Coordinates of C-alpha atoms in Angstrom, one line a residue:
M1193 CA 73.7 -70.2 7.0
N1194 CA 72.8 -73.8 7.0
A1195 CA 74.8 -76.3 8.3
V1196 CA 73.8 -78.8 5.7
E1197 CA 72.6 -78.2 2.3
I1198 CA 71.7 -80.9 0.1
K1199 CA 70.4 -81.1 -3.4
N1200 CA 69.7 -83.8 -6.0
L1201 CA 71.7 -86.2 -3.8
S1202 CA 71.6 -90.3 -5.2
K1203 CA 73.3 -93.3 -4.6
N1204 CA 73.6 -96.6 -6.3
F1205 CA 74.3 -100.1 -5.2
G1206 CA 74.4 -101.6 -8.1
A1207 CA 71.3 -101.8 -9.8
K1208 CA 68.9 -100.8 -5.8
Q1209 CA 68.5 -96.9 -5.4
A1210 CA 68.7 -96.4 -2.0
V1211 CA 68.6 -92.6 -2.3
C1212 CA 67.1 -90.7 -5.1
G1213 CA 67.1 -86.9 -5.6
L1214 CA 66.7 -86.0 -1.8
Q1215 CA 67.0 -82.7 -0.6
M1216 CA 67.5 -82.0 2.5
T1217 CA 68.0 -78.5 4.6
V1218 CA 69.6 -78.7 8.3
P1219 CA 69.6 -75.3 9.6
Q1220 CA 72.8 -73.8 11.9
G1221 CA 71.8 -74.5 15.7
A1222 CA 69.2 -76.9 15.0
I1223 CA 69.0 -80.3 16.3
Y1224 CA 67.7 -82.5 13.1
G1225 CA 65.7 -85.2 13.8
F1226 CA 66.3 -87.9 10.7
I1227 CA 63.0 -90.0 10.3
G1228 CA 62.2 -93.1 8.2
E1229 CA 61.7 -96.8 8.4
N1230 CA 64.6 -99.2 8.0
G1231 CA 66.0 -99.4 4.7
S1232 CA 64.7 -96.1 3.4
G1233 CA 68.1 -94.3 3.4
K1234 CA 68.6 -92.7 6.2
S1235 CA 71.9 -94.2 7.2
T1236 CA 73.0 -94.2 3.5
T1237 CA 72.6 -90.3 3.4
E1238 CA 74.5 -89.9 6.6
K1239 CA 77.5 -91.8 5.4
M1240 CA 77.5 -89.6 2.7
I1241 CA 77.1 -86.2 4.8
C1242 CA 80.5 -88.1 6.4
G1243 CA 82.5 -88.9 3.4
L1244 CA 82.2 -92.4 4.1
I1245 CA 80.8 -93.3 0.9
P1246 CA 81.0 -91.5 -2.3
T1247 CA 77.5 -90.2 -3.9
N1248 CA 76.8 -90.8 -7.6
G1249 CA 75.0 -87.5 -7.9
G1250 CA 73.8 -84.4 -7.0
S1251 CA 75.6 -81.9 -4.2
I1252 CA 76.1 -81.7 -0.4
K1253 CA 77.8 -78.7 1.6
L1254 CA 78.5 -78.2 4.9
Y1255 CA 78.6 -74.9 6.4
G1256 CA 78.6 -73.3 2.6
K1257 CA 81.3 -75.5 1.8
D1258 CA 81.4 -78.7 -0.2
Y1259 CA 81.9 -81.6 2.3
T1260 CA 84.5 -82.6 0.6
D1261 CA 86.7 -79.8 2.3
A1262 CA 89.3 -81.1 4.5
G1263 CA 88.9 -78.0 6.8
I1264 CA 84.7 -78.4 7.1
R1265 CA 85.4 -82.7 7.6
S1266 CA 87.2 -82.3 10.5
E1267 CA 84.6 -80.2 12.5
L1268 CA 82.9 -83.3 12.1
G1269 CA 82.1 -85.5 14.7
V1270 CA 80.4 -89.0 13.9
L1271 CA 78.8 -91.7 15.2
I1272 CA 77.2 -94.6 12.8
E1273 CA 76.3 -98.3 13.6
S1274 CA 78.5 -98.6 16.4
P1275 CA 81.6 -97.2 17.9
G1276 CA 85.0 -98.7 16.6
C1277 CA 86.4 -99.9 19.8
F1278 CA 89.0 -102.5 21.1
P1279 CA 87.1 -105.0 22.9
G1280 CA 90.2 -106.1 25.1
L1281 CA 90.8 -102.1 26.1
T1282 CA 89.8 -100.1 28.7
V1283 CA 87.2 -97.5 27.8
F1284 CA 89.7 -94.5 28.5
D1285 CA 92.3 -96.1 26.2
N1286 CA 89.9 -96.6 23.9
M1287 CA 88.9 -92.9 24.0
M1288 CA 93.1 -91.9 23.9
L1289 CA 93.8 -93.7 20.5
Q1290 CA 90.6 -92.1 19.1
A1291 CA 92.0 -89.1 20.5
A1292 CA 95.6 -90.0 18.7
N1293 CA 94.0 -90.7 15.3
L1294 CA 92.5 -87.1 15.4
S1295 CA 95.4 -85.6 16.1
I1296 CA 93.8 -83.9 19.2
K1297 CA 95.8 -82.1 21.6
N1298 CA 96.0 -81.9 25.3
A1299 CA 94.1 -85.4 24.1
E1300 CA 93.8 -86.7 28.3
E1301 CA 91.8 -83.4 29.1
E1302 CA 89.5 -83.6 26.3
V1303 CA 88.9 -87.7 26.9
I1304 CA 88.0 -86.7 30.5
R1305 CA 86.0 -83.8 29.2
V1306 CA 83.8 -85.6 26.9
L1307 CA 83.7 -88.6 29.2
K1308 CA 82.2 -86.3 32.1
L1309 CA 79.7 -85.0 29.5
V1310 CA 78.2 -88.4 29.1
R1311 CA 78.7 -89.5 32.4
M1312 CA 81.2 -92.0 31.9
E1313 CA 84.2 -90.4 33.6
G1314 CA 83.4 -93.4 36.4
A1315 CA 83.8 -96.6 33.8
A1316 CA 86.5 -94.9 32.4
G1317 CA 88.6 -98.2 33.2
N1318 CA 86.3 -100.6 32.1
K1319 CA 87.5 -103.1 29.5
Y1320 CA 85.2 -102.4 26.4
K1321 CA 84.0 -105.9 26.2
N1322 CA 82.7 -105.5 29.4
C1323 CA 80.2 -102.6 29.0
S1324 CA 76.7 -102.8 29.0
L1325 CA 75.0 -101.9 25.0
G1326 CA 73.9 -98.3 26.7
M1327 CA 77.7 -97.8 28.0
K1328 CA 79.2 -99.4 24.8
Q1329 CA 76.4 -96.3 23.3
R1330 CA 77.7 -93.3 25.4
V1331 CA 81.6 -94.5 24.6
G1332 CA 80.4 -93.9 20.8
I1333 CA 78.9 -90.6 21.7
A1334 CA 82.1 -89.3 23.5
M1335 CA 84.0 -90.5 20.9
A1336 CA 81.8 -88.3 18.3
L1337 CA 82.1 -84.9 21.0
L1338 CA 85.9 -85.0 21.0
G1339 CA 87.5 -82.2 19.3
D1340 CA 84.2 -79.9 20.0
P1341 CA 82.8 -80.9 16.5
T1342 CA 80.8 -78.0 14.9
L1343 CA 78.4 -80.9 13.2
L1344 CA 77.5 -83.7 15.0
V1345 CA 75.9 -87.0 13.0
L1346 CA 74.3 -89.9 14.9
D1347 CA 72.6 -92.5 13.7
E1348 CA 70.7 -94.1 16.4
P1349 CA 72.5 -93.2 19.5
L1350 CA 69.5 -93.9 21.3
N1351 CA 69.7 -97.6 21.5
G1352 CA 70.8 -99.8 24.0
L1353 CA 70.2 -96.7 26.7
D1354 CA 68.1 -96.8 29.8
A1355 CA 65.6 -93.8 30.6
D1356 CA 68.7 -92.5 32.8
G1357 CA 71.0 -92.8 30.2
M1358 CA 68.0 -90.8 27.2
R1359 CA 67.5 -88.1 29.9
I1360 CA 71.9 -87.8 29.5
M1361 CA 72.2 -87.5 26.1
R1362 CA 68.9 -85.0 25.9
E1363 CA 71.1 -83.0 28.0
V1364 CA 74.7 -83.3 25.9
F1365 CA 72.5 -82.5 23.3
L1366 CA 70.3 -79.2 24.4
D1367 CA 74.0 -78.2 26.2
M1368 CA 75.7 -78.5 22.4
I1369 CA 73.1 -76.0 20.7
K1370 CA 73.0 -73.3 23.4
D1371 CA 75.3 -70.9 21.5
G1372 CA 73.8 -71.4 18.1
K1373 CA 76.6 -72.6 16.6
R1374 CA 76.8 -76.2 16.5
S1375 CA 74.2 -78.2 14.8
I1376 CA 72.9 -82.3 15.3
I1377 CA 72.2 -84.7 13.0
V1378 CA 70.5 -87.4 14.7
S1379 CA 68.3 -90.6 13.6
S1380 CA 66.2 -92.6 15.8
H1381 CA 63.1 -95.1 16.0
L1382 CA 62.4 -93.6 19.4
L1383 CA 60.5 -91.5 18.7
G1384 CA 59.0 -90.1 21.4
E1385 CA 62.3 -89.5 23.0
L1386 CA 63.6 -87.5 19.5
Q1387 CA 60.4 -85.3 20.2
K1388 CA 61.8 -84.2 23.5
V1389 CA 64.8 -82.1 21.7
A1390 CA 64.2 -82.3 18.2
T1391 CA 63.9 -78.6 16.9
H1392 CA 63.4 -79.6 13.1
Y1393 CA 62.9 -83.0 11.1
G1394 CA 62.8 -84.4 8.2
I1395 CA 61.2 -87.9 6.8
I1396 CA 62.4 -89.7 4.3
R1397 CA 60.7 -92.5 2.3
H1398 CA 62.2 -95.1 -0.3
G1399 CA 65.5 -92.6 -0.7
K1400 CA 63.2 -89.4 -0.8
M1401 CA 62.7 -86.8 1.5
I1402 CA 59.2 -86.4 1.9
V1403 CA 58.7 -83.6 4.4
E1404 CA 60.7 -81.3 6.4
M1405 CA 59.6 -79.2 9.5
T1406 CA 60.4 -77.4 12.2
A1407 CA 59.1 -78.5 16.3
E1408 CA 56.4 -75.6 16.0
Q1409 CA 54.9 -76.5 12.3
L1410 CA 54.6 -79.9 13.4
D1411 CA 52.7 -79.5 16.6
A1412 CA 50.6 -77.1 14.0
S1413 CA 50.1 -80.2 12.1
C1414 CA 49.3 -82.7 14.6
R1415 CA 45.5 -83.1 15.1
T1416 CA 43.9 -82.6 18.2
Y1417 CA 41.1 -85.4 19.4
V1418 CA 38.8 -85.8 22.2
A1419 CA 39.7 -89.0 23.8
L1420 CA 37.0 -90.9 26.4
Q1421 CA 36.1 -93.8 28.8
S1422 CA 32.5 -95.4 29.6
K1423 CA 32.0 -99.0 31.0
D1424 CA 30.2 -99.6 28.1
K1425 CA 32.9 -99.3 25.4
N1426 CA 31.0 -100.9 22.3
R1427 CA 27.9 -99.0 22.4
T1428 CA 29.9 -96.2 23.0
R1429 CA 31.9 -96.7 19.9
M1430 CA 28.9 -97.6 17.9
L1431 CA 27.4 -94.7 18.7
L1432 CA 30.2 -92.1 18.1
G1433 CA 30.9 -93.9 14.9
C1434 CA 27.6 -92.7 13.8
K1435 CA 27.7 -89.2 14.4
Y1436 CA 31.3 -88.9 13.6
S1437 CA 33.9 -89.8 10.8
R1438 CA 36.8 -91.3 12.7
V1439 CA 36.5 -92.8 16.0
E1440 CA 39.4 -95.3 17.4
E1441 CA 40.2 -96.9 20.8
D1442 CA 43.9 -96.4 21.6
E1443 CA 46.1 -98.5 23.4
A1444 CA 45.1 -97.2 26.8
G1445 CA 41.5 -98.2 26.0
Y1446 CA 40.4 -94.5 25.7
I1447 CA 38.3 -94.2 22.5
R1448 CA 39.1 -91.2 20.4
V1449 CA 37.1 -88.8 18.5
Y1450 CA 39.1 -87.1 15.9
D1451 CA 36.6 -85.0 14.1
M1452 CA 36.7 -80.8 15.2
T1453 CA 34.2 -81.0 18.3
T1454 CA 34.5 -79.9 22.1
P1455 CA 34.1 -82.5 25.2
E1456 CA 31.3 -80.6 26.0
E1457 CA 29.3 -81.7 22.6
I1458 CA 30.3 -85.2 23.3
V1459 CA 29.3 -85.7 26.6
T1460 CA 25.7 -84.3 25.8
Y1461 CA 25.4 -86.6 23.0
L1462 CA 26.5 -90.1 24.9
Y1463 CA 24.5 -88.7 27.7
E1464 CA 21.2 -88.4 25.5
N1465 CA 21.8 -91.5 24.4
G1466 CA 21.6 -93.6 28.0
I1467 CA 26.0 -93.5 28.4
C1468 CA 27.7 -91.9 30.8
V1469 CA 31.5 -90.6 30.4
S1470 CA 33.7 -91.3 33.1
E1471 CA 36.7 -89.7 32.0
I1472 CA 37.2 -87.2 28.9
K1473 CA 40.1 -84.9 28.0
T1474 CA 41.6 -82.8 25.1
D1475 CA 45.0 -84.1 23.5
K1476 CA 47.0 -84.3 20.7
I1477 CA 48.8 -86.9 18.4
G1478 CA 52.6 -87.1 19.1
L1479 CA 55.3 -87.3 16.3
E1480 CA 55.0 -91.2 16.5
E1481 CA 51.7 -91.3 15.5
Y1482 CA 51.9 -88.4 13.2
Y1483 CA 55.0 -90.7 11.5
I1484 CA 52.3 -93.3 11.4
D1485 CA 49.7 -92.0 9.6
L1486 CA 52.1 -90.1 7.1
M1487 CA 53.9 -93.5 6.3
K1488 CA 50.1 -94.9 5.9
E1489 CA 48.9 -92.4 3.5
G1490 CA 52.0 -93.0 1.3
R1491 CA 51.1 -97.1 0.8

């Protein structure tokens, strides 16, 4: 069974069509990385999944049931945009209010449990207004985890987190799906971090899904390249550009050759032309570069 099945979903805001005929499938037990540019329709789609805004067409099923089903909606944990907290109340009191909203039994125990999950138990007595941006994000995620939801929908949950906070969130996400019953939809512009946990991806552009794939399919789709360093970069690039169809210099100063070739072939070719290679390696593009290339193709 799939956690989420969306067919022909559409949403208009006046004359603007934010989501257009969207198809989306999130398998049960997946961490689904939902990716797209600002204004592509990610947050709008997530809000419709959670029932926060009405659809203009199409269908949304959660674990085989219509998304309006009261029983299935009680299984959702949601963090979209920012947590709704009272600035003057403590983290703990805000959490207790949310637990009361959700009619959670043994609320105090549950609040303590989720605060421990996101490593915020030591800040439970802090006033929310005094929390850093990263701490506030972790409070929001803790709120979404209240009641042990079957489906977690998170919109940019990694914003504002430091390296340790991101590591904690990765651990929480991976722990959640260990039993194969729970699923997570997470949108983020931090694609390097997303690639560390996502099992599936959906890439949206202008309100339409342009590709869905597993992490394995992404890995197979990411091009391999040879990267090298030499003292005379300009001449090296010129020589390689004469022989290979795509040669680029990356941010770290490595010259990349994307054609199907071997490091040995490149070293031999450059040596024969008087260029000494100081470093060479074979690597693969990551999710971020794959995404950028995909966006370029659609422009």
